Backbone as ProteinMPNN parsed JSONL, in Angstrom:
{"seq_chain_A": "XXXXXXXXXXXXXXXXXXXXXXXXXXXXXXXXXXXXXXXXXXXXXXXXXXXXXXXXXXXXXXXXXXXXXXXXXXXXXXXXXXXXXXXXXXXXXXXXXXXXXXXXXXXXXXXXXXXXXXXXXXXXXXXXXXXXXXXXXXXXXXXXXXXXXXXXXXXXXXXXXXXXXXXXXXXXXXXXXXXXXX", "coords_chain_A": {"N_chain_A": [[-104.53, 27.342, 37.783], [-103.229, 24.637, 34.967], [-104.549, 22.277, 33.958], [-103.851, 18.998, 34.222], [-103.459, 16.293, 31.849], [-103.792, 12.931, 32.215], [-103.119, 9.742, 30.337], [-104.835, 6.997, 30.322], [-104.364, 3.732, 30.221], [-106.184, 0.885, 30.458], [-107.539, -2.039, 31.41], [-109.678, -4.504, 30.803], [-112.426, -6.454, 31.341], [-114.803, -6.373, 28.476], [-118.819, -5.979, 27.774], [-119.056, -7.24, 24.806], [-120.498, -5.979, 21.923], [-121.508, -7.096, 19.6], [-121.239, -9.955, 19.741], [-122.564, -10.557, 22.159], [-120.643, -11.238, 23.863], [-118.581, -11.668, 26.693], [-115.444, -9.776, 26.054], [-111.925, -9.582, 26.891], [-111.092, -6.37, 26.872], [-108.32, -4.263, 26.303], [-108.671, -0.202, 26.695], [-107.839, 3.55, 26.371], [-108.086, 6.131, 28.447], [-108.98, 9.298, 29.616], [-107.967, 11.13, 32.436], [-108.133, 13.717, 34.762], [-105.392, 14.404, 36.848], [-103.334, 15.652, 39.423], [-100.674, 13.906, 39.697], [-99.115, 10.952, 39.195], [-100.165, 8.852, 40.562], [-102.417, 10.114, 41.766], [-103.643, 9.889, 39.286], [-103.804, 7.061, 38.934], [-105.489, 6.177, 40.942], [-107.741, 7.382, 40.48], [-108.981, 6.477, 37.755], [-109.36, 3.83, 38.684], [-110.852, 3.886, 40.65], [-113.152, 5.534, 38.92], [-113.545, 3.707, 37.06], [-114.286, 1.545, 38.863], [-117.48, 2.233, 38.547], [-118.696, 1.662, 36.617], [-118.059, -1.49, 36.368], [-118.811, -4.509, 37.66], [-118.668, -6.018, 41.002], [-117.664, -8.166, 41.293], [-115.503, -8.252, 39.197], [-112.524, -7.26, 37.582], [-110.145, -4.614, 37.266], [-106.779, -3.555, 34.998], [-104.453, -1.761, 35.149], [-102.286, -0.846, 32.454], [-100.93, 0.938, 31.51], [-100.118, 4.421, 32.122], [-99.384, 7.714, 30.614], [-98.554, 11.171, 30.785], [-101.025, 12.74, 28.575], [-100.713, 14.875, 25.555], [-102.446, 17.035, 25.35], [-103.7, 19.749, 24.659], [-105.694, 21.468, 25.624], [-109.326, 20.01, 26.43], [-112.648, 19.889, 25.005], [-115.372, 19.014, 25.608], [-118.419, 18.158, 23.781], [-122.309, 18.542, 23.901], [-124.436, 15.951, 22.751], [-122.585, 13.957, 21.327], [-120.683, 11.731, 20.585], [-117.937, 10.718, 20.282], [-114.398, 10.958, 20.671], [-112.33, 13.416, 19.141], [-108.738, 14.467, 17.605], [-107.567, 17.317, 17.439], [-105.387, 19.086, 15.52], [-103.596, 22.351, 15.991], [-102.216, 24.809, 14.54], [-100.323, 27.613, 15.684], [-100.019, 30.414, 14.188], [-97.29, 33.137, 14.135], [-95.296, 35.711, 13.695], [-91.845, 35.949, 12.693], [-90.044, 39.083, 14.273], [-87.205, 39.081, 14.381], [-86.596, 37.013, 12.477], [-87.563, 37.833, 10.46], [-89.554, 35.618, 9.583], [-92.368, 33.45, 9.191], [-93.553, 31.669, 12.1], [-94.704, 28.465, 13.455], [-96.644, 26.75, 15.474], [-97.172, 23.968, 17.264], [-100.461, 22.655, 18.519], [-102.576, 20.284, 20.639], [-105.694, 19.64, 20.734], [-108.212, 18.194, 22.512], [-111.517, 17.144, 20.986], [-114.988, 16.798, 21.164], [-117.216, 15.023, 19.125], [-119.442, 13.657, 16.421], [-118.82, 12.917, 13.807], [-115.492, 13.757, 11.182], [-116.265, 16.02, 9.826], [-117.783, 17.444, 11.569], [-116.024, 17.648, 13.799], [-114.028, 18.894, 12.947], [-115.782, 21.43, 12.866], [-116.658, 21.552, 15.346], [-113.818, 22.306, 15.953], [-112.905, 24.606, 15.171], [-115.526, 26.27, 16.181], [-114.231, 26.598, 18.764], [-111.67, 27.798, 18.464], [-112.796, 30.003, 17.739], [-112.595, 33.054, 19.264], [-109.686, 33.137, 19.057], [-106.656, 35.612, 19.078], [-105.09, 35.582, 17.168], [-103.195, 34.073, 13.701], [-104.18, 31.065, 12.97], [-103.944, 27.377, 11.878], [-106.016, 24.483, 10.525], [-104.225, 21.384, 10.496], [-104.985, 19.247, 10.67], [-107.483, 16.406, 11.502], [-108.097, 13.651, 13.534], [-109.338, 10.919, 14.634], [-109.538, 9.714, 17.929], [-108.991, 7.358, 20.129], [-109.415, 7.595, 23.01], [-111.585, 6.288, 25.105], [-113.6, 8.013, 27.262], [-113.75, 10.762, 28.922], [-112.686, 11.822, 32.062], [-113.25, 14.101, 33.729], [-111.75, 16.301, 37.042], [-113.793, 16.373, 39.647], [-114.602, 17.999, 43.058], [-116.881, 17.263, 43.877], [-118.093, 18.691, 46.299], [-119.201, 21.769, 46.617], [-119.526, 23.485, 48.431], [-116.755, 23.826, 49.114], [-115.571, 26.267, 48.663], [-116.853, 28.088, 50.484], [-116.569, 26.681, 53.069], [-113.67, 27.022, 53.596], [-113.459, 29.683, 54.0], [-115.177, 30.064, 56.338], [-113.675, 28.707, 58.326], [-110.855, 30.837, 57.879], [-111.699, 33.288, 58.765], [-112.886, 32.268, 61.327], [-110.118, 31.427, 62.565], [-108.767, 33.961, 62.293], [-110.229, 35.55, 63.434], [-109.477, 34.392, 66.601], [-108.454, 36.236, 69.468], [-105.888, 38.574, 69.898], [-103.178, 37.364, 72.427], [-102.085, 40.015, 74.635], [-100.328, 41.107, 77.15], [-100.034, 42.541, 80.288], [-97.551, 45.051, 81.105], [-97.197, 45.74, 83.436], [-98.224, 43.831, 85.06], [-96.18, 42.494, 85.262], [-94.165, 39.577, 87.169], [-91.332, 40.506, 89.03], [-88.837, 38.727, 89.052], [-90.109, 37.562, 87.412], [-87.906, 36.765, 83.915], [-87.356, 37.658, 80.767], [-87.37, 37.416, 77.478]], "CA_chain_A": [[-103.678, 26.207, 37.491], [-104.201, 24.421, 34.527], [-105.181, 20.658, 34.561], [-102.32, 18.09, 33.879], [-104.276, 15.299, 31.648], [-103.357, 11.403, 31.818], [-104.139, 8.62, 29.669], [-104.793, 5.726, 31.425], [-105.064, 2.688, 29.499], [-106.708, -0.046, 31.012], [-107.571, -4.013, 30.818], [-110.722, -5.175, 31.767], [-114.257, -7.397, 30.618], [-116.199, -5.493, 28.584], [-119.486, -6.841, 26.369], [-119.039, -7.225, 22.687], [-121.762, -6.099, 21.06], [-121.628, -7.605, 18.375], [-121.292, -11.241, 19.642], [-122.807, -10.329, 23.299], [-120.029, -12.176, 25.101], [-117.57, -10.778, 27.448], [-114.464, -9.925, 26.567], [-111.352, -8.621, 27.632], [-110.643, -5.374, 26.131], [-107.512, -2.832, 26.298], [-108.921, 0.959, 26.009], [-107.426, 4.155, 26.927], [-109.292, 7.082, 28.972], [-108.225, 10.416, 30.187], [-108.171, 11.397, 33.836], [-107.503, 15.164, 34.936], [-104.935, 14.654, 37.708], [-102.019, 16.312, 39.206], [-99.538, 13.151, 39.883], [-99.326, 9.778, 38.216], [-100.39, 8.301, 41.883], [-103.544, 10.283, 41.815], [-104.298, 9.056, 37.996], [-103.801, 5.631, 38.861], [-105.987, 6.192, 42.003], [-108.753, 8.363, 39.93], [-109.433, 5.842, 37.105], [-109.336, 2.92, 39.298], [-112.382, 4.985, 40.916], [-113.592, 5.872, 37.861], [-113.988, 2.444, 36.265], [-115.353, 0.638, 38.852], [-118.643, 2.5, 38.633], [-118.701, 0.792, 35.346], [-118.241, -2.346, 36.586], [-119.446, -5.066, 39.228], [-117.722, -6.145, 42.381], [-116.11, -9.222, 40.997], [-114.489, -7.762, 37.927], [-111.533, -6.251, 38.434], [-109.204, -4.165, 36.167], [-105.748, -3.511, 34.698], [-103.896, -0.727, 34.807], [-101.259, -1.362, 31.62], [-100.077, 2.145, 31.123], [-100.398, 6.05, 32.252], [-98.605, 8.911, 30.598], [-99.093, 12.867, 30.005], [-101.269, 13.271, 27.842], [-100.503, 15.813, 25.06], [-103.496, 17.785, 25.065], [-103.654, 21.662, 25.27], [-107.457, 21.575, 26.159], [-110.498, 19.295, 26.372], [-113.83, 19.987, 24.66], [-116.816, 18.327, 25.132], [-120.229, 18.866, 22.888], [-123.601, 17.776, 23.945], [-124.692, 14.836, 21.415], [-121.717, 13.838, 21.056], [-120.098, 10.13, 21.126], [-116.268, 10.194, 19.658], [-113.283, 11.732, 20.404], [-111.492, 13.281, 17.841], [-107.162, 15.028, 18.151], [-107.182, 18.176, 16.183], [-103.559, 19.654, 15.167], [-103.624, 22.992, 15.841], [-100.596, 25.024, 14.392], [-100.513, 28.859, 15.505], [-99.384, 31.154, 13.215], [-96.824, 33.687, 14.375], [-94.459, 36.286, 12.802], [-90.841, 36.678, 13.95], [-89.651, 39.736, 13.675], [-86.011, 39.383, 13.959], [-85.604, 36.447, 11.332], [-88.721, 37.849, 9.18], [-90.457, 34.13, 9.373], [-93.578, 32.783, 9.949], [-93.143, 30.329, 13.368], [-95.821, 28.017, 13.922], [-96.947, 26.187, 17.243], [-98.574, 23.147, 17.197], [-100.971, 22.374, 19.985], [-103.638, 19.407, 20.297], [-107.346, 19.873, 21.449], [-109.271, 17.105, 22.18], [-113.045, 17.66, 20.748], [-115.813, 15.597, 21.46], [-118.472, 14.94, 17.965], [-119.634, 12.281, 16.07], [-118.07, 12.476, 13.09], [-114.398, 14.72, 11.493], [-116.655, 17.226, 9.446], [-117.814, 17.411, 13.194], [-114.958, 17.476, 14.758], [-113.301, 20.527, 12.06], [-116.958, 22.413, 13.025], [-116.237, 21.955, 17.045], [-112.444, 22.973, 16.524], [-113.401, 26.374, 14.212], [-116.12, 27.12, 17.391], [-113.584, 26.878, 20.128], [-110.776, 28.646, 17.911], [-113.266, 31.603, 17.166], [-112.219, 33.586, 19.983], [-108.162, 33.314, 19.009], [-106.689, 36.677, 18.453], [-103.88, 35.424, 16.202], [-104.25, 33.304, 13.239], [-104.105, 29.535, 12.889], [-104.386, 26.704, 10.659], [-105.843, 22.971, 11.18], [-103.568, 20.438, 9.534], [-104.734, 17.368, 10.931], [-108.086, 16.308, 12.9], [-107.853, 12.17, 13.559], [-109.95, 10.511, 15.2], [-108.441, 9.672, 18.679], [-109.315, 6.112, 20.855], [-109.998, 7.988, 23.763], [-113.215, 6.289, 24.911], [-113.778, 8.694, 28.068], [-112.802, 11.954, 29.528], [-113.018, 12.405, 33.715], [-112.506, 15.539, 34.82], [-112.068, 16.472, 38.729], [-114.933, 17.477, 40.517], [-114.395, 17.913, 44.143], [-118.188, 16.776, 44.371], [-118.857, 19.669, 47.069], [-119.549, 23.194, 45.843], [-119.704, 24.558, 49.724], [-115.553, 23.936, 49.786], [-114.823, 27.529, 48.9], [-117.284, 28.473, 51.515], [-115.889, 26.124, 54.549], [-112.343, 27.751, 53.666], [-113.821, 31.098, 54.476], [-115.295, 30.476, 57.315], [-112.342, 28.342, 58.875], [-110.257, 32.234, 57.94], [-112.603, 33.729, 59.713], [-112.319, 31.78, 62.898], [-108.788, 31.609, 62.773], [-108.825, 35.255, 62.416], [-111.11, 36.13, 64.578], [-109.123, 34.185, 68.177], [-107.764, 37.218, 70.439], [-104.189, 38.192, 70.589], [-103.206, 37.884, 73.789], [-101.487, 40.867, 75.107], [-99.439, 40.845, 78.694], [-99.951, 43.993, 80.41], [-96.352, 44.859, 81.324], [-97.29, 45.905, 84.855], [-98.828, 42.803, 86.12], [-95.253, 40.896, 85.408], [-93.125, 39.912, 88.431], [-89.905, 41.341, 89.118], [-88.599, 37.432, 89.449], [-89.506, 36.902, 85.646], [-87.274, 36.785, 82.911], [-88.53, 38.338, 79.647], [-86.795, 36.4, 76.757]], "C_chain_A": [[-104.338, 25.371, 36.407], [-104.078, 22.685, 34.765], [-104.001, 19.899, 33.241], [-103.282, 16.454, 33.414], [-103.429, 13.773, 31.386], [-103.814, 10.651, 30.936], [-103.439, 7.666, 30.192], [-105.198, 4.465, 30.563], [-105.026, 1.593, 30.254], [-107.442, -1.649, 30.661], [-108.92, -4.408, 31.633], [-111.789, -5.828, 30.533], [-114.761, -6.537, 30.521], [-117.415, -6.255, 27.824], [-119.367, -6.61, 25.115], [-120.241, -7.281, 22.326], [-122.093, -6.827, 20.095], [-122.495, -9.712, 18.745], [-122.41, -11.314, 21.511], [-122.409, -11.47, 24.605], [-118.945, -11.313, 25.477], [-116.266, -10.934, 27.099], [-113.196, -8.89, 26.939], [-110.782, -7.896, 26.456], [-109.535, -4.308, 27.168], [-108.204, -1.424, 25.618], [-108.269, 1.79, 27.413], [-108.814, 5.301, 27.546], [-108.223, 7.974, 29.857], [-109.079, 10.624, 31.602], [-107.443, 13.112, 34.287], [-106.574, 14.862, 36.611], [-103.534, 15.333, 38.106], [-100.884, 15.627, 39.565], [-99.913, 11.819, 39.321], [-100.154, 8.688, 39.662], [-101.999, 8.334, 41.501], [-104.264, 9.743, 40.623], [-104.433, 7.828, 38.202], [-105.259, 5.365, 40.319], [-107.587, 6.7, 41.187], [-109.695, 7.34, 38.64], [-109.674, 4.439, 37.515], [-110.748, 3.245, 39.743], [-113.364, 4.729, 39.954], [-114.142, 4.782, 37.198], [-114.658, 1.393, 37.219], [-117.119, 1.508, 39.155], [-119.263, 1.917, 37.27], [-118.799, -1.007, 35.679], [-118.615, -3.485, 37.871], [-118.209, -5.655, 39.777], [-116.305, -6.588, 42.211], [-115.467, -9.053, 39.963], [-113.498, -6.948, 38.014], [-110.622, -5.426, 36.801], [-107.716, -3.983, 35.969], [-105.229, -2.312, 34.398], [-102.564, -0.842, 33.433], [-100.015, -0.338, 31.767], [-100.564, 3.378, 31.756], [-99.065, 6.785, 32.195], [-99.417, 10.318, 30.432], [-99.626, 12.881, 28.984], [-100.964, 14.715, 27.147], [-101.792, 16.755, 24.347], [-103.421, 19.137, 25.473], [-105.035, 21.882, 26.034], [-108.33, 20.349, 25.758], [-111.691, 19.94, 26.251], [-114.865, 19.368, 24.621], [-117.887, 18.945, 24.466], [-121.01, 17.635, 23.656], [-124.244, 16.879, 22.411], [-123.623, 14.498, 20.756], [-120.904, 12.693, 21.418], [-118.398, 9.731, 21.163], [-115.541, 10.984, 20.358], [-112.438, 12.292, 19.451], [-110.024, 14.484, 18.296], [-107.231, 15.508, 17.232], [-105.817, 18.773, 16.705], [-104.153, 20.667, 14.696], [-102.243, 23.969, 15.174], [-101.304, 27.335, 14.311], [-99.411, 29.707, 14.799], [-98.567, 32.711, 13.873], [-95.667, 34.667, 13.834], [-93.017, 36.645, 13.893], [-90.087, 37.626, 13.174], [-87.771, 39.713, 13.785], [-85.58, 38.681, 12.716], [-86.672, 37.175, 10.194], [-89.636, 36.626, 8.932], [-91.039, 34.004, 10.077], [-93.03, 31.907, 10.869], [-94.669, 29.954, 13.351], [-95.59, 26.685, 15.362], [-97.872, 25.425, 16.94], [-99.212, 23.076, 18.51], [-102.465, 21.428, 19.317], [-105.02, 19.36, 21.36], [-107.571, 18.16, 20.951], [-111.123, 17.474, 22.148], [-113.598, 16.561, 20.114], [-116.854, 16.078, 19.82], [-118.619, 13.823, 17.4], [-119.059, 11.814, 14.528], [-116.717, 13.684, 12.877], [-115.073, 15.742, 10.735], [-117.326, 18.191, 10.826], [-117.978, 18.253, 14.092], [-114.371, 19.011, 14.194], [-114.552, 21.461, 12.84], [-116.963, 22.595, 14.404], [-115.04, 22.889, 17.207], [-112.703, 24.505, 16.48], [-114.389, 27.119, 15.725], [-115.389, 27.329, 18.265], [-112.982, 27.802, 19.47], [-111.602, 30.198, 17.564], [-112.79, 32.606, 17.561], [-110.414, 34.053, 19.712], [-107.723, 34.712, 18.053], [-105.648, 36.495, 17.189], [-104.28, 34.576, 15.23], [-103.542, 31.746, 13.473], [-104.405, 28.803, 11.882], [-104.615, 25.443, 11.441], [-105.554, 21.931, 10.395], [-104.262, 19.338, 9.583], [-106.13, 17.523, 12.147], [-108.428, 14.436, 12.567], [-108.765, 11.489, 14.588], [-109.221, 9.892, 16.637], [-109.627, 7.828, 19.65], [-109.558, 6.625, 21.714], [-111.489, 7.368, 24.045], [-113.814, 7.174, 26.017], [-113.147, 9.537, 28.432], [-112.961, 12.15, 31.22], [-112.154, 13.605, 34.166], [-112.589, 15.615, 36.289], [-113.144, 17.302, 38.853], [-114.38, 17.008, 42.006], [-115.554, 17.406, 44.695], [-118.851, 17.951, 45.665], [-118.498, 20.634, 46.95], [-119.362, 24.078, 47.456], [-118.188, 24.312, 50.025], [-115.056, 25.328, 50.199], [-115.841, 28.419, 50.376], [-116.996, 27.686, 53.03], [-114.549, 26.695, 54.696], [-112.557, 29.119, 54.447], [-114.074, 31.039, 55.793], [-114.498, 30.158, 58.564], [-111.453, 29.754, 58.806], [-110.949, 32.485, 58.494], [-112.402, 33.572, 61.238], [-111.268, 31.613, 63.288], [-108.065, 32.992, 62.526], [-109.183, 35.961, 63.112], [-110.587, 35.637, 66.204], [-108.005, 35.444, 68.297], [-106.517, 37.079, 70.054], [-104.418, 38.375, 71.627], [-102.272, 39.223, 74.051], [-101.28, 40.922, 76.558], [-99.287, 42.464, 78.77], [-97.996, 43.963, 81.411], [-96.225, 44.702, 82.975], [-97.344, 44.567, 85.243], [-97.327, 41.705, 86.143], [-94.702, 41.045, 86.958], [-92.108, 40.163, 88.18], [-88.693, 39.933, 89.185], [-88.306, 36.988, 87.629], [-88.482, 37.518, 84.646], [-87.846, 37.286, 81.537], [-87.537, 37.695, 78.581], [-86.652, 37.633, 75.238]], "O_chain_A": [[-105.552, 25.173, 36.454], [-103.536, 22.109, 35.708], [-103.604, 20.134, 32.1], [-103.693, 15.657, 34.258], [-102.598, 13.596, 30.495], [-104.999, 10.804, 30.637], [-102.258, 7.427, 30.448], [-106.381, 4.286, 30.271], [-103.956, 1.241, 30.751], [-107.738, -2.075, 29.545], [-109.056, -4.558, 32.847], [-111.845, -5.687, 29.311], [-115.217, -5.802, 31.396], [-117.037, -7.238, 27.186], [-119.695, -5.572, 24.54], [-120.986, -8.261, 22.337], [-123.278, -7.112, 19.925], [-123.473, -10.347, 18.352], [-122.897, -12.411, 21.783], [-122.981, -12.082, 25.507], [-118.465, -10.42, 24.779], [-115.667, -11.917, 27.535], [-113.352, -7.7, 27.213], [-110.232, -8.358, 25.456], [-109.761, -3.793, 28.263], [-108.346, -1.327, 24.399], [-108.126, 1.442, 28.585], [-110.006, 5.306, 27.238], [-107.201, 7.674, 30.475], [-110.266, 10.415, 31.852], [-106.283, 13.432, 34.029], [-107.246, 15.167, 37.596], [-102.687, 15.55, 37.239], [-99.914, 16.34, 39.82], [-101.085, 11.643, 38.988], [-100.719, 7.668, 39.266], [-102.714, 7.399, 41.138], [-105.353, 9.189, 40.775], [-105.353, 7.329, 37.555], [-105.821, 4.276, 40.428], [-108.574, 6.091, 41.6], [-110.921, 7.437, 38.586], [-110.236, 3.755, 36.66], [-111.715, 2.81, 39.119], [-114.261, 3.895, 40.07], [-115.275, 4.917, 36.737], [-115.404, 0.521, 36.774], [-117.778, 1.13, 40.124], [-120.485, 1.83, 37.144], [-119.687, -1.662, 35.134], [-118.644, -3.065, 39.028], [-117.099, -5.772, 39.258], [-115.135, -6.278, 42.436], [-114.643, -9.947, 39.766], [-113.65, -5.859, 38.567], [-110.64, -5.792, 35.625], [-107.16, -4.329, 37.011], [-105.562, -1.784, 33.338], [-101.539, -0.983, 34.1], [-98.817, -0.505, 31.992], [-101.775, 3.279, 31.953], [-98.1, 6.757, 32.96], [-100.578, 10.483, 30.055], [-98.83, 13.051, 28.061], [-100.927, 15.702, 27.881], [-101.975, 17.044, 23.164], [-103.085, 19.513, 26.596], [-105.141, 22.55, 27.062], [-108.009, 19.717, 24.751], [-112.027, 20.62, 27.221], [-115.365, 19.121, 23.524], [-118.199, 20.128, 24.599], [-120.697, 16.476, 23.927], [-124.385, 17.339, 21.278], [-123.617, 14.708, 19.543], [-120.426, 12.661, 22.552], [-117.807, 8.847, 21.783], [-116.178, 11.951, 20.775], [-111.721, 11.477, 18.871], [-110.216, 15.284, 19.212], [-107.103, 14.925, 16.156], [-105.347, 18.89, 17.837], [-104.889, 20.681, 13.71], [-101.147, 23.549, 15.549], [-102.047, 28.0, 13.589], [-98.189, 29.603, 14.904], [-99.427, 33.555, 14.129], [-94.83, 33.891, 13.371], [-92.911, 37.16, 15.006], [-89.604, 37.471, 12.053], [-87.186, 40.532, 13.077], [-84.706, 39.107, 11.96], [-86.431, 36.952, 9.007], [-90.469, 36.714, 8.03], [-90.877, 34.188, 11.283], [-92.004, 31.319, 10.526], [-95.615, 30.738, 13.27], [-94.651, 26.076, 15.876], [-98.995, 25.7, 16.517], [-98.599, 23.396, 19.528], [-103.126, 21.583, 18.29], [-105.089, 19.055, 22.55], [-107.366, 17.406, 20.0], [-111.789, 17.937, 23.073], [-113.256, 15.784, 19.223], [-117.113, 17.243, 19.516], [-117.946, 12.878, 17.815], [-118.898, 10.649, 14.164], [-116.536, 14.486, 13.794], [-114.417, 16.771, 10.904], [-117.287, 19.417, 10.927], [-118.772, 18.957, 14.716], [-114.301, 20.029, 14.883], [-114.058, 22.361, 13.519], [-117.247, 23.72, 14.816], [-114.935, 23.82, 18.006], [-112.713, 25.339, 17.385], [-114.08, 28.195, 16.238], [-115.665, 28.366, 18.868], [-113.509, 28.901, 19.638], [-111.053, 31.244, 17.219], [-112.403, 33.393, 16.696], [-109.961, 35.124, 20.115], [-108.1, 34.975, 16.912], [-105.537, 37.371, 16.332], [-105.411, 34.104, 15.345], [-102.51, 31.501, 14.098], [-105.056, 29.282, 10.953], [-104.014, 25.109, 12.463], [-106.403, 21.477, 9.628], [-104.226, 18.49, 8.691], [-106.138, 18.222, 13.161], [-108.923, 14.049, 11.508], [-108.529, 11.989, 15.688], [-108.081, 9.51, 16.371], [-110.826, 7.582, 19.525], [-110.72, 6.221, 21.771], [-112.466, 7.774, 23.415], [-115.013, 7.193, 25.741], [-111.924, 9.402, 28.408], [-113.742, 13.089, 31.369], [-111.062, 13.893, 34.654], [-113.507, 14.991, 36.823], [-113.411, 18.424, 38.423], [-113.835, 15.919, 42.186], [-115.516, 17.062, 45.876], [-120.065, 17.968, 45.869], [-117.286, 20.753, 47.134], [-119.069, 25.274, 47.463], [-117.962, 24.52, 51.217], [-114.493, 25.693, 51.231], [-115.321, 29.276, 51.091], [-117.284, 28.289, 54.063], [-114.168, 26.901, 55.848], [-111.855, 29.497, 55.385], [-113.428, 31.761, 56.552], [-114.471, 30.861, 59.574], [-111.176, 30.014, 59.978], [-111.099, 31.522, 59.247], [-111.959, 34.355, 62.078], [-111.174, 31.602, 64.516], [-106.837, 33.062, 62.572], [-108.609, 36.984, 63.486], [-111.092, 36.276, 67.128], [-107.038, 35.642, 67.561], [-105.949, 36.006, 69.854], [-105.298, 39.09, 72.107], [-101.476, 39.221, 73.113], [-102.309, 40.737, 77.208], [-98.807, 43.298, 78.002], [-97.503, 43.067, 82.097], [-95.516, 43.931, 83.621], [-96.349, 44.15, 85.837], [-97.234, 40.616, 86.707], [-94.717, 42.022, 87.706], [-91.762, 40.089, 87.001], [-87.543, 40.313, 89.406], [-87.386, 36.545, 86.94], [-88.291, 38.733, 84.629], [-89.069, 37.192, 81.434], [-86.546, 37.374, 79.236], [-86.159, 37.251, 74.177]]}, "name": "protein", "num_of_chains": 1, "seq": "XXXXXXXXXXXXXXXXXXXXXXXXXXXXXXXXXXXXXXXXXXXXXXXXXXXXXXXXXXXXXXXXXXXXXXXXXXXXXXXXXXXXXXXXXXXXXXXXXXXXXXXXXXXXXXXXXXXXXXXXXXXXXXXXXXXXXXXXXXXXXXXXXXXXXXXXXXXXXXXXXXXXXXXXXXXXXXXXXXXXXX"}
């Protein structure tokens, strides 16, 4: 299944560097969830580990993000929205079709950002072109972790034990002649 990404833009106190006084800033941030409930539930989460008790935040907005995939790089501070467009031949009209689709890839600057897209795209058996890579506001990505790695192993052994209780079986003899059999 693949992962249904939100952007969550949010209202809260942050510090200004610049002036190192607090204030309130609107930024967006992606959340991997699978209902607008759980996004609103997930970045709510998510942000207050960022902030203290008495600060609270604003949810403004959450829609679908239009992302085909998420890339992160190590050393890597920005977000940047490359425009992918795949290149396809149709054979009944004779014309090229192209398909856009938008990666988000993490680098620090767009010569980068083009040098992240080109590594993911290496692998693509068809060809492609990249029109457009923009720098995107995104200041965070949260993906789901379930936080415990032993789930797929408690599933198992729950099958297991619910596999493993007896059928019963009723020997026919022992019924009485009184019961009813349904």
């Amino acid at each position: 299944m693949s992962a249904i990404w939100y952007e969550c833009k949010v209202k809260y106190r942050k510090l200004d560097e610049a002036s190192g006084m607090l204030k309130v800033k609107t930024e967006p941030f992606l959340v991997d969830a699978i209902s607008y409930t759980e996004a609103e539930s997930r970045i709510t989460q998510e942000m207050s580990a960022y902030l203290s008790d008495s600060e609270e935040i604003k949810i403004t907005n959450i829609k679908v993000a239009n992302y085909a995939e998420i890339h992160p790089f190590e050393n890597s501070d920005r977000w940047f929205k490359s425009k992918i467009s795949l290149i396809a031949f149709d054979e009944e009209s004779g014309k090229e079709r192209k398909t856009n689709q938008y990666l988000l890839v993490q680098a620090n600057d767009v010569k980068e950002a083009y040098d992240n897209t080109v590594s993911v795209m290496k692998d693509t058996m068809g060809d492609y072109t990249i029109p457009a890579i923009t720098e995107s506001p995104i200041m965070d990505v949260f993906p789901y972790f379930s936080g415990e790695e032993d789930d797929l192993e408690r599933i198992q052994k729950f099958t297991e034990l619910k596999d493993s209780v007896p059928v019963l079986e009723v020997d026919e003899s022992l019924k009485s002649e009184n019961e009813v059999t349904v």
